[in-house]
PDB file of C-alpha atoms in Angstrom:
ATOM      1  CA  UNK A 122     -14.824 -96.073  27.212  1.00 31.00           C
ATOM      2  CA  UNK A 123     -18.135 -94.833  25.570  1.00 36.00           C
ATOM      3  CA  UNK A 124     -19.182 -91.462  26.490  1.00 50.00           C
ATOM      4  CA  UNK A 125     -22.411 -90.732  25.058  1.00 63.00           C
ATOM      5  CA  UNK A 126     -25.009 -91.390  27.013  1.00 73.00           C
ATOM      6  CA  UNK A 127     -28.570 -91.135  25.813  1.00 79.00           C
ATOM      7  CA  UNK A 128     -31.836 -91.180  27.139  1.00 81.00           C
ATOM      8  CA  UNK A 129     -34.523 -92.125  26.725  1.00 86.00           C
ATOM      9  CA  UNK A 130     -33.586 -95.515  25.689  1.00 88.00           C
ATOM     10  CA  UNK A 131     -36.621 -96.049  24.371  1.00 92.00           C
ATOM     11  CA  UNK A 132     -39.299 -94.043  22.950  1.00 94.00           C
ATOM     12  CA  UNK A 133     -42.802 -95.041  21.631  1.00 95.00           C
ATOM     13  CA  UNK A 134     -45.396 -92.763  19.905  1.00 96.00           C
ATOM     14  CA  UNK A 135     -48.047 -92.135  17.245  1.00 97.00           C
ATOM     15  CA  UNK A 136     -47.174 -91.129  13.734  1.00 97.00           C
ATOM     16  CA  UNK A 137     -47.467 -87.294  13.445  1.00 97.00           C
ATOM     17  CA  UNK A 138     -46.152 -86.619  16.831  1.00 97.00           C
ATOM     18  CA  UNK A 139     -42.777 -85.726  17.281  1.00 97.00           C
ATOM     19  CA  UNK A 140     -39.736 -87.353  18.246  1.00 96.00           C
ATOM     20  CA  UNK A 141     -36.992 -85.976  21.044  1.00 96.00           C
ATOM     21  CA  UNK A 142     -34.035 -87.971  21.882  1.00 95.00           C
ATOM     22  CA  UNK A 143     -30.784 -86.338  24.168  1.00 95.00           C
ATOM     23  CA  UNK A 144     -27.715 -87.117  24.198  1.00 94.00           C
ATOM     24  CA  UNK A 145     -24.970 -85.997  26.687  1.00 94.00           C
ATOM     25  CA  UNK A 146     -20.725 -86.880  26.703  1.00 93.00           C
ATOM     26  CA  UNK A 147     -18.146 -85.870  28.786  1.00 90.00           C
ATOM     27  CA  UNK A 148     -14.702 -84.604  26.952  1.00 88.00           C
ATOM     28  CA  UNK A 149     -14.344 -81.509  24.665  1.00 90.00           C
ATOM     29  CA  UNK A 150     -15.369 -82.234  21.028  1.00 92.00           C
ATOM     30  CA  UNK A 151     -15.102 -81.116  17.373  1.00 91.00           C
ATOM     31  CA  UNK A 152     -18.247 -82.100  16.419  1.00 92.00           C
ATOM     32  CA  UNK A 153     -21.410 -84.484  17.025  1.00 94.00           C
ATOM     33  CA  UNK A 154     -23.201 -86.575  15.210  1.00 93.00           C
ATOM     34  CA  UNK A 155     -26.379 -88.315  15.010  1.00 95.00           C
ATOM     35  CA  UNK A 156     -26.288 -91.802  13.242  1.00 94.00           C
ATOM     36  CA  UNK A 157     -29.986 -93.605  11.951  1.00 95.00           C
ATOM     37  CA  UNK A 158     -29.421 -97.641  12.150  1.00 94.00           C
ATOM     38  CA  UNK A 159     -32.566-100.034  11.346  1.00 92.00           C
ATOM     39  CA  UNK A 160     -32.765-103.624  12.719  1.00 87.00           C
ATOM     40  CA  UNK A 161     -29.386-105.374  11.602  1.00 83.00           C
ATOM     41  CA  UNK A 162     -28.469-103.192   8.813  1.00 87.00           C
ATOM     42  CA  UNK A 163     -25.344-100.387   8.865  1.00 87.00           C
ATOM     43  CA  UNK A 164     -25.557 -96.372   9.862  1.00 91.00           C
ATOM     44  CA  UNK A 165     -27.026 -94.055   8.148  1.00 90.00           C
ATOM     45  CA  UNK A 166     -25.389 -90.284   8.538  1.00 90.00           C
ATOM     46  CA  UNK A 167     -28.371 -87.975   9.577  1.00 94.00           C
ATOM     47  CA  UNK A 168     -26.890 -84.830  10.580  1.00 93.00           C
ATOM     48  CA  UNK A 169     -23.560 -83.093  12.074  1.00 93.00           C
ATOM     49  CA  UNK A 170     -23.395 -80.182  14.047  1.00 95.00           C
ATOM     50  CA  UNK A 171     -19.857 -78.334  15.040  1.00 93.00           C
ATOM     51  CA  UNK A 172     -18.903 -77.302  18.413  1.00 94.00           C
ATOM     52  CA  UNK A 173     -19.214 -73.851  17.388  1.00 95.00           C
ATOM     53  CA  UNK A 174     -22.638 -74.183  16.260  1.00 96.00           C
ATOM     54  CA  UNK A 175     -25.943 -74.229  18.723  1.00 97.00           C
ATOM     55  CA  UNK A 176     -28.661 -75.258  16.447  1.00 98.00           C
ATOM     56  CA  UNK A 177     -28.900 -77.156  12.480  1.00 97.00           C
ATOM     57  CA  UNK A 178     -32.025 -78.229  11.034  1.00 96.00           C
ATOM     58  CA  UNK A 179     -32.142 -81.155   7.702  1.00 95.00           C
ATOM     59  CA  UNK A 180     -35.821 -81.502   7.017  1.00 96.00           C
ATOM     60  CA  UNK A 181     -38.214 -82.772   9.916  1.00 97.00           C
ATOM     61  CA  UNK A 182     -34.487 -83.198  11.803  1.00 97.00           C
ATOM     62  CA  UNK A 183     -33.333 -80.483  14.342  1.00 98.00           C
ATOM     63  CA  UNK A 184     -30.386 -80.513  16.510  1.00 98.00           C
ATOM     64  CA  UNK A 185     -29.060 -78.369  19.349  1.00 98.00           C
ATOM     65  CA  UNK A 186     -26.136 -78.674  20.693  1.00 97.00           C
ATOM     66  CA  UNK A 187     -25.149 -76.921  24.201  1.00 97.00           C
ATOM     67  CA  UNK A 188     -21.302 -77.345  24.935  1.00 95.00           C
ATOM     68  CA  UNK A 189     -21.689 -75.736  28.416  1.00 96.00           C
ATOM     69  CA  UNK A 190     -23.877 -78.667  29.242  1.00 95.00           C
ATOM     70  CA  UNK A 191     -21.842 -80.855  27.231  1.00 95.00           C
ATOM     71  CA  UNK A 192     -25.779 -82.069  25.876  1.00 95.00           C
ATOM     72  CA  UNK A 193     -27.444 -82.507  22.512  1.00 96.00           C
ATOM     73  CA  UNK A 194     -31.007 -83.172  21.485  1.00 96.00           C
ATOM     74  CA  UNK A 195     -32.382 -84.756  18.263  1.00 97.00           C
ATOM     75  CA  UNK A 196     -35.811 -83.779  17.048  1.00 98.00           C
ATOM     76  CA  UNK A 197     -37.724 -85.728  14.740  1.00 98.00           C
ATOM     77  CA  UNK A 198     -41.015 -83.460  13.438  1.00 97.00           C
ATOM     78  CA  UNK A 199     -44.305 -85.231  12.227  1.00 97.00           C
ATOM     79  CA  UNK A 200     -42.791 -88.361  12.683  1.00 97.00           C
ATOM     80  CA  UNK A 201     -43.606 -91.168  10.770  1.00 97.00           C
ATOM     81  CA  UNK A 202     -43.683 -95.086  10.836  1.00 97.00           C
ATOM     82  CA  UNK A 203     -40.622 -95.081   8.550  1.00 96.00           C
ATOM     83  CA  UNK A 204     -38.880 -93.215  11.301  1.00 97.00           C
ATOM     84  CA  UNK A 205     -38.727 -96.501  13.623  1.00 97.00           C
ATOM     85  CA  UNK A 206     -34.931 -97.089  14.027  1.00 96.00           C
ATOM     86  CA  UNK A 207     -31.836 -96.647  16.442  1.00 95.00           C
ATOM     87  CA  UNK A 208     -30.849 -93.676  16.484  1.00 96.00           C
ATOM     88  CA  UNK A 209     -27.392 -92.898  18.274  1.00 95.00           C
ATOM     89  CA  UNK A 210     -25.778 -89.898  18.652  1.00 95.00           C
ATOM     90  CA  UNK A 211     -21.669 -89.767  17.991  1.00 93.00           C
ATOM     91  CA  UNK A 212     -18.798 -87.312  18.693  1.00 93.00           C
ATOM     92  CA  UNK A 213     -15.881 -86.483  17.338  1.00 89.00           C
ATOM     93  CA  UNK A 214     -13.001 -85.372  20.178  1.00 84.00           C
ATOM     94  CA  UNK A 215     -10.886 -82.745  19.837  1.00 80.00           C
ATOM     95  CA  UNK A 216      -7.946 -84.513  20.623  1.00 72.00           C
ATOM     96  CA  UNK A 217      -8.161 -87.705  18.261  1.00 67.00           C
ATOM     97  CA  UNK A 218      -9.903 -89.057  15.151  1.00 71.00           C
ATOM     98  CA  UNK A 219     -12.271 -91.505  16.857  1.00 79.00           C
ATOM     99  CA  UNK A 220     -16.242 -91.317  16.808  1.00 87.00           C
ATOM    100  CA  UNK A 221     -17.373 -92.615  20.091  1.00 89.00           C
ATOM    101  CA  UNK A 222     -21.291 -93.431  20.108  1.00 92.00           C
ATOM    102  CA  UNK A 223     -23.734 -93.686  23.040  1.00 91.00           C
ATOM    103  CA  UNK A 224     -25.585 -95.853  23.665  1.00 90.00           C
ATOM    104  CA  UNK A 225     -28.845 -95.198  21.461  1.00 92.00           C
ATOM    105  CA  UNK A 226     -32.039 -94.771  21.531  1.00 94.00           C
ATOM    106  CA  UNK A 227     -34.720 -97.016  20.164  1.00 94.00           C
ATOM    107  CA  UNK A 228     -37.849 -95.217  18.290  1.00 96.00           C
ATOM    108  CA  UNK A 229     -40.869 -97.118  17.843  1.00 97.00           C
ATOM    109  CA  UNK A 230     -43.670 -94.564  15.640  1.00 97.00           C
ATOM    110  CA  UNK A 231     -46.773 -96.704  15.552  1.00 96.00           C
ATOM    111  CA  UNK A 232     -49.345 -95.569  12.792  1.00 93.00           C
TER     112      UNK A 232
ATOM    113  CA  UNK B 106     -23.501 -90.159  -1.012  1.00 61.00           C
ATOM    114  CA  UNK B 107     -19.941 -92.469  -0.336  1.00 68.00           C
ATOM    115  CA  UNK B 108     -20.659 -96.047  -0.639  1.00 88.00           C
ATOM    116  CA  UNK B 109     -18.854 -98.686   1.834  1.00 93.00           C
ATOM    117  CA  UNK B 110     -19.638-102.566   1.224  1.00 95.00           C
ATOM    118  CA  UNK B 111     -18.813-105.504   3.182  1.00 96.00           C
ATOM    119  CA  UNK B 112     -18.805-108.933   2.696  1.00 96.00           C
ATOM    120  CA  UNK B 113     -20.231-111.246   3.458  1.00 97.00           C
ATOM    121  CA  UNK B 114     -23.392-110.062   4.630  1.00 95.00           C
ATOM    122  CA  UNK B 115     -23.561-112.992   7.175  1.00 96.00           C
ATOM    123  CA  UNK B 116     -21.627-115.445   7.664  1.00 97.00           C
ATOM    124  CA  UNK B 117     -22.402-118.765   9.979  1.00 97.00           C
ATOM    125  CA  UNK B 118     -18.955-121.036  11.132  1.00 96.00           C
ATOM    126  CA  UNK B 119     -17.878-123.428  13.257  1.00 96.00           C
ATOM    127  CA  UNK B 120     -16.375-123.206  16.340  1.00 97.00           C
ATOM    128  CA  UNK B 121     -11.932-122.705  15.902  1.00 96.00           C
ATOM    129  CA  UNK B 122     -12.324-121.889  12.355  1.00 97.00           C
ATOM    130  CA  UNK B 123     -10.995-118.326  11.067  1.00 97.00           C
ATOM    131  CA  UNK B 124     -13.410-116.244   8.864  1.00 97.00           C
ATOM    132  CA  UNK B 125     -12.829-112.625   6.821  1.00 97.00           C
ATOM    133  CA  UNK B 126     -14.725-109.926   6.431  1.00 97.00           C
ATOM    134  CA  UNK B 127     -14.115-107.616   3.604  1.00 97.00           C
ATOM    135  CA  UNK B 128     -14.197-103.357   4.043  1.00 96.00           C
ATOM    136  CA  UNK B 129     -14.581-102.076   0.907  1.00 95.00           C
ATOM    137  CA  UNK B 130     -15.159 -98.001  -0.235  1.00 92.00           C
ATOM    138  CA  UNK B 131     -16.565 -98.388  -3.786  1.00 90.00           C
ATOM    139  CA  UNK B 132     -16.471 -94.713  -4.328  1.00 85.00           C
ATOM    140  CA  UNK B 133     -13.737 -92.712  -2.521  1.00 85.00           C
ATOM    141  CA  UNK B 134     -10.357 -93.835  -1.318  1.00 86.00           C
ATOM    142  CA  UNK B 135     -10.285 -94.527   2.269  1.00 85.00           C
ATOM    143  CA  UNK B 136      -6.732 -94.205   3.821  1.00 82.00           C
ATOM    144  CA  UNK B 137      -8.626 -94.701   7.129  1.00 87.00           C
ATOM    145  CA  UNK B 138     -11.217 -97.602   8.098  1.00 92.00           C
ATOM    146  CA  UNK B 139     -12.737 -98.530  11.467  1.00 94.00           C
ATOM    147  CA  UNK B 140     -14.006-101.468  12.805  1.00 96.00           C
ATOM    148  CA  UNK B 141     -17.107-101.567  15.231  1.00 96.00           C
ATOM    149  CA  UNK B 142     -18.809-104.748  16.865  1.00 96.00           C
ATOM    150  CA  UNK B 143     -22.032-104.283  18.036  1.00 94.00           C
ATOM    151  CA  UNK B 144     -24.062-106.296  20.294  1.00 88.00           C
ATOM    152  CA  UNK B 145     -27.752-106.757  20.002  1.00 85.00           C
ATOM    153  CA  UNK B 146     -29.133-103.620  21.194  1.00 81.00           C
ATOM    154  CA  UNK B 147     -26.049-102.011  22.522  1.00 85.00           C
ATOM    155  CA  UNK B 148     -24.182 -99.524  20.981  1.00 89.00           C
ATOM    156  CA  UNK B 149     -21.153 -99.375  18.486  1.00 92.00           C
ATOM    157  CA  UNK B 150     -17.657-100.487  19.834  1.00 93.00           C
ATOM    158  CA  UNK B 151     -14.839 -99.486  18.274  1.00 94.00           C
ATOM    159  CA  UNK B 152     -12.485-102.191  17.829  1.00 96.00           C
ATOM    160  CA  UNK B 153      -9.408-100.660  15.965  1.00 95.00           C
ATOM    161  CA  UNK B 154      -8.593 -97.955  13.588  1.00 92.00           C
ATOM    162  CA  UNK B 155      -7.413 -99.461  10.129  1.00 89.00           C
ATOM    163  CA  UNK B 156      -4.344 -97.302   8.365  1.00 85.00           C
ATOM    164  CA  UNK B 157      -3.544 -97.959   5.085  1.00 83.00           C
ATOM    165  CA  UNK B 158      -0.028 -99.525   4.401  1.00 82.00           C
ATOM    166  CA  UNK B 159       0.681 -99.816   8.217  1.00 84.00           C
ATOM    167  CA  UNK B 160      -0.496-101.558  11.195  1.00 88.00           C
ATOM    168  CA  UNK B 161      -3.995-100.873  12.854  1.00 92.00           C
ATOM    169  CA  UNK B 162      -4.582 -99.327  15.961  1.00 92.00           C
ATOM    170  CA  UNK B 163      -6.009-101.442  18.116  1.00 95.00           C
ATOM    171  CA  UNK B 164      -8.523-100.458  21.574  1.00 94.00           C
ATOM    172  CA  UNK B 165      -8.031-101.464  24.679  1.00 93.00           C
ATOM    173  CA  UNK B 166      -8.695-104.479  25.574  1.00 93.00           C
ATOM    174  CA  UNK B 167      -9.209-105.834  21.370  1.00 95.00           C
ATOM    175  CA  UNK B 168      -6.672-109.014  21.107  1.00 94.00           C
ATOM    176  CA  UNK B 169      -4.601-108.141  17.877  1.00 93.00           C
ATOM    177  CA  UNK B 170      -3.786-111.873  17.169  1.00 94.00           C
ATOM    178  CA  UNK B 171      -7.225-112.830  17.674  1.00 96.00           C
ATOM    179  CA  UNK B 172      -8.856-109.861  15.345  1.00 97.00           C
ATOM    180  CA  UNK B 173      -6.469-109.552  12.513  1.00 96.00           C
ATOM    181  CA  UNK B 174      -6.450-106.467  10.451  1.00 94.00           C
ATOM    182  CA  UNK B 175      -5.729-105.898   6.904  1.00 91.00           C
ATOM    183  CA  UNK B 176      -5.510-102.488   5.067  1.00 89.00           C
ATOM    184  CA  UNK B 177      -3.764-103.437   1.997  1.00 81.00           C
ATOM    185  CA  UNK B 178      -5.295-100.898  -0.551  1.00 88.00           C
ATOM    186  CA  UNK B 179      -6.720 -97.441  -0.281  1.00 88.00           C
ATOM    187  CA  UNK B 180     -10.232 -99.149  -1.005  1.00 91.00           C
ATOM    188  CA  UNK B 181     -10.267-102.225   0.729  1.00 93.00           C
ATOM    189  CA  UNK B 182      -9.487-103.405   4.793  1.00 94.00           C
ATOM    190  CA  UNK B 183     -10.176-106.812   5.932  1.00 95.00           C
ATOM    191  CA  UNK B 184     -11.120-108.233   9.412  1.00 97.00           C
ATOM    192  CA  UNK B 185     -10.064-111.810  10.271  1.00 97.00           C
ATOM    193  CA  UNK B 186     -11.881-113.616  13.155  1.00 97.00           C
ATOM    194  CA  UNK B 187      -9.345-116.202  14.141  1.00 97.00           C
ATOM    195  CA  UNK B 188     -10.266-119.467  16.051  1.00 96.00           C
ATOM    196  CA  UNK B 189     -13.606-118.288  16.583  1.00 96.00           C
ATOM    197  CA  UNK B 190     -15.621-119.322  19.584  1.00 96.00           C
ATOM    198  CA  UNK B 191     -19.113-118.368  20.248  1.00 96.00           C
ATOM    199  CA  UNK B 192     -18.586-115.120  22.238  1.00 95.00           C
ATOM    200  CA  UNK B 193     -17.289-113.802  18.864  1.00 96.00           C
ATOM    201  CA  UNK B 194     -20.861-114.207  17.074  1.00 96.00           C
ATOM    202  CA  UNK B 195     -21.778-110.536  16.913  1.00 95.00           C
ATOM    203  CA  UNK B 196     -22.769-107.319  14.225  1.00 96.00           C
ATOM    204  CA  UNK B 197     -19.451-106.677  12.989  1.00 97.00           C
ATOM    205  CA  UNK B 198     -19.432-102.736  11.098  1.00 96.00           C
ATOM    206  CA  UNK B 199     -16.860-100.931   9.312  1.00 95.00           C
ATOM    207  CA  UNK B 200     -16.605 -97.588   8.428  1.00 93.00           C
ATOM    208  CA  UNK B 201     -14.814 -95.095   6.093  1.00 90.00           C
ATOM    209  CA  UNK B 202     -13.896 -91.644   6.115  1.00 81.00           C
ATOM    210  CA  UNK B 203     -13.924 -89.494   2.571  1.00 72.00           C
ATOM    211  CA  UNK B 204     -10.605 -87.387   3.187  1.00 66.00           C
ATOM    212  CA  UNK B 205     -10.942 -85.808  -0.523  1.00 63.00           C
ATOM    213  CA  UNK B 206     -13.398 -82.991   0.967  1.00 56.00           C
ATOM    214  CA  UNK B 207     -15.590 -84.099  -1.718  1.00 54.00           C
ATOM    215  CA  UNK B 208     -18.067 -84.622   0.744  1.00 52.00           C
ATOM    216  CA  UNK B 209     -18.928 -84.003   4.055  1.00 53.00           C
ATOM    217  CA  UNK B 210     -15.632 -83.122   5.824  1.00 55.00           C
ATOM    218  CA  UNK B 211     -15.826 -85.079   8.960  1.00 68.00           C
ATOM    219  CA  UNK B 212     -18.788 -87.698   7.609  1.00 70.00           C
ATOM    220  CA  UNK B 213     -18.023 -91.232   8.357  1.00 80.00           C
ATOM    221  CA  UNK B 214     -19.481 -93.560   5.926  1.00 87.00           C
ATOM    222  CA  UNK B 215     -20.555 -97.325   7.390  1.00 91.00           C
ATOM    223  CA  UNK B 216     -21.008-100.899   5.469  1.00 94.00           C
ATOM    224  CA  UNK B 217     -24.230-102.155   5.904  1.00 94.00           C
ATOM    225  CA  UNK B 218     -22.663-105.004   8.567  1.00 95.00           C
ATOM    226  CA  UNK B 219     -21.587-108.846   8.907  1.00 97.00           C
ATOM    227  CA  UNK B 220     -23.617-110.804  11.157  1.00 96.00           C
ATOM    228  CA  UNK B 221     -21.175-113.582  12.322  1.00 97.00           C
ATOM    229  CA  UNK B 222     -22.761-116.599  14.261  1.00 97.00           C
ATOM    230  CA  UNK B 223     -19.862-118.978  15.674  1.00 97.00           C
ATOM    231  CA  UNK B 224     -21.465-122.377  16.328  1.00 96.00           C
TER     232      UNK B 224
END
């Protein structure tokens, strides 16, 4: 079954502002991921950030990760209207090789 | 960074006819490809694990003889849709993992999709 859940589903704002999605899951992990996907097209890698780590930052991107709250946030900075995608959030378990994804949230940055 | 194509992009049939999608890494050998189905605005489900030169791994609940799996060279897995019905129309994905450490260590790399419409 999917674990990742994320919230908010869906998230509308104004170009410059910035962007927070979450993510949470519920078994021990290696690593997460967050995953960019626009409107019928494949995923695009954004960022990965190991169980041992609590923060990474690429660019405008920042993620935390808290393994006690088994939680992760996404940050877009000074978002823009390019930005507008899915954006899911994946891990990796300890235990096997799978990436399990939740269940996304949709960004809308209106300009 | 690693490039993974499929093919074809889309790809409309009719109803009990069998169509293949093509997995391919252009860049990297992939011992390992996944395949995902995703429903509009839902999230990626992972249909099996492809191994090259042995049999996928299918999910729970994924009907082997109905989604046949081919992983015949270290660049190139195949999906077949058999007698497809309508429920199959979906945003089919596959995905590719660089094992050379060349990049990324744990970065999976995805095709840009097959949108399959069963009529």
């Amino acid at each position: 079954s999917q674990q990742g859940e994320e919230d908010p589903q869906a998230l509308s704002i104004q170009e410059g502002e910035n962007a927070t999605m979450n993510c949470s899951y519920k078994t021990s992990i290696n690593n997460l991921q967050w995953y960019r996907q626009n409107s019928g097209r494949g995923l695009v890698h954004l960022i990965l950030i190991r169980s041992n780590e609590r923060e990474k930052h690429s660019g405008r991107l920042r993620v935390t990760l808290d393994t006690s709250k088994k939680s992760s946030s996404l940050l877009i900075t000074a978002s823009r209207a390019a930005d507008t995608a899915s954006y899911f959030c994946a891990t990796r378990e300890t235990s096997g090789s799978r990436l399990t994804f939740g269940e996304g949230t949709q960004l809308t940055v209106n300009p | 960074g690693a490039v993974v194509s499929q093919h074809p992009s889309r790809v409309i049939c009719k109803s009990g006819t069998s169509v293949k999608i093509e997995c391919r890494s252009l860049d990297f050998q992939a011992t390992t490809m996944f395949w995902y189905r995703q429903f509009p605005k839902k999230s990626l489900m992972l249909m099996a694990t492809s191994n090259e030169g042995s049999k996928a791994t299918y999910e729970q609940g994924v009907e082997k003889d109905k989604f046949l799996i081919n992983h015949a060279s270290l660049t190139l897995s195949t999906l077949t849709v058999t007698s497809a019905h309508p429920e199959d129309s979906s945003f089919y994905i596959c995905s590719a993992r660089d094992p050379s450490g060349r990049t990324s260590t744990d970065t999976q790399y995805f095709g840009p999709g097959t949108r399959l419409t069963v009529l």
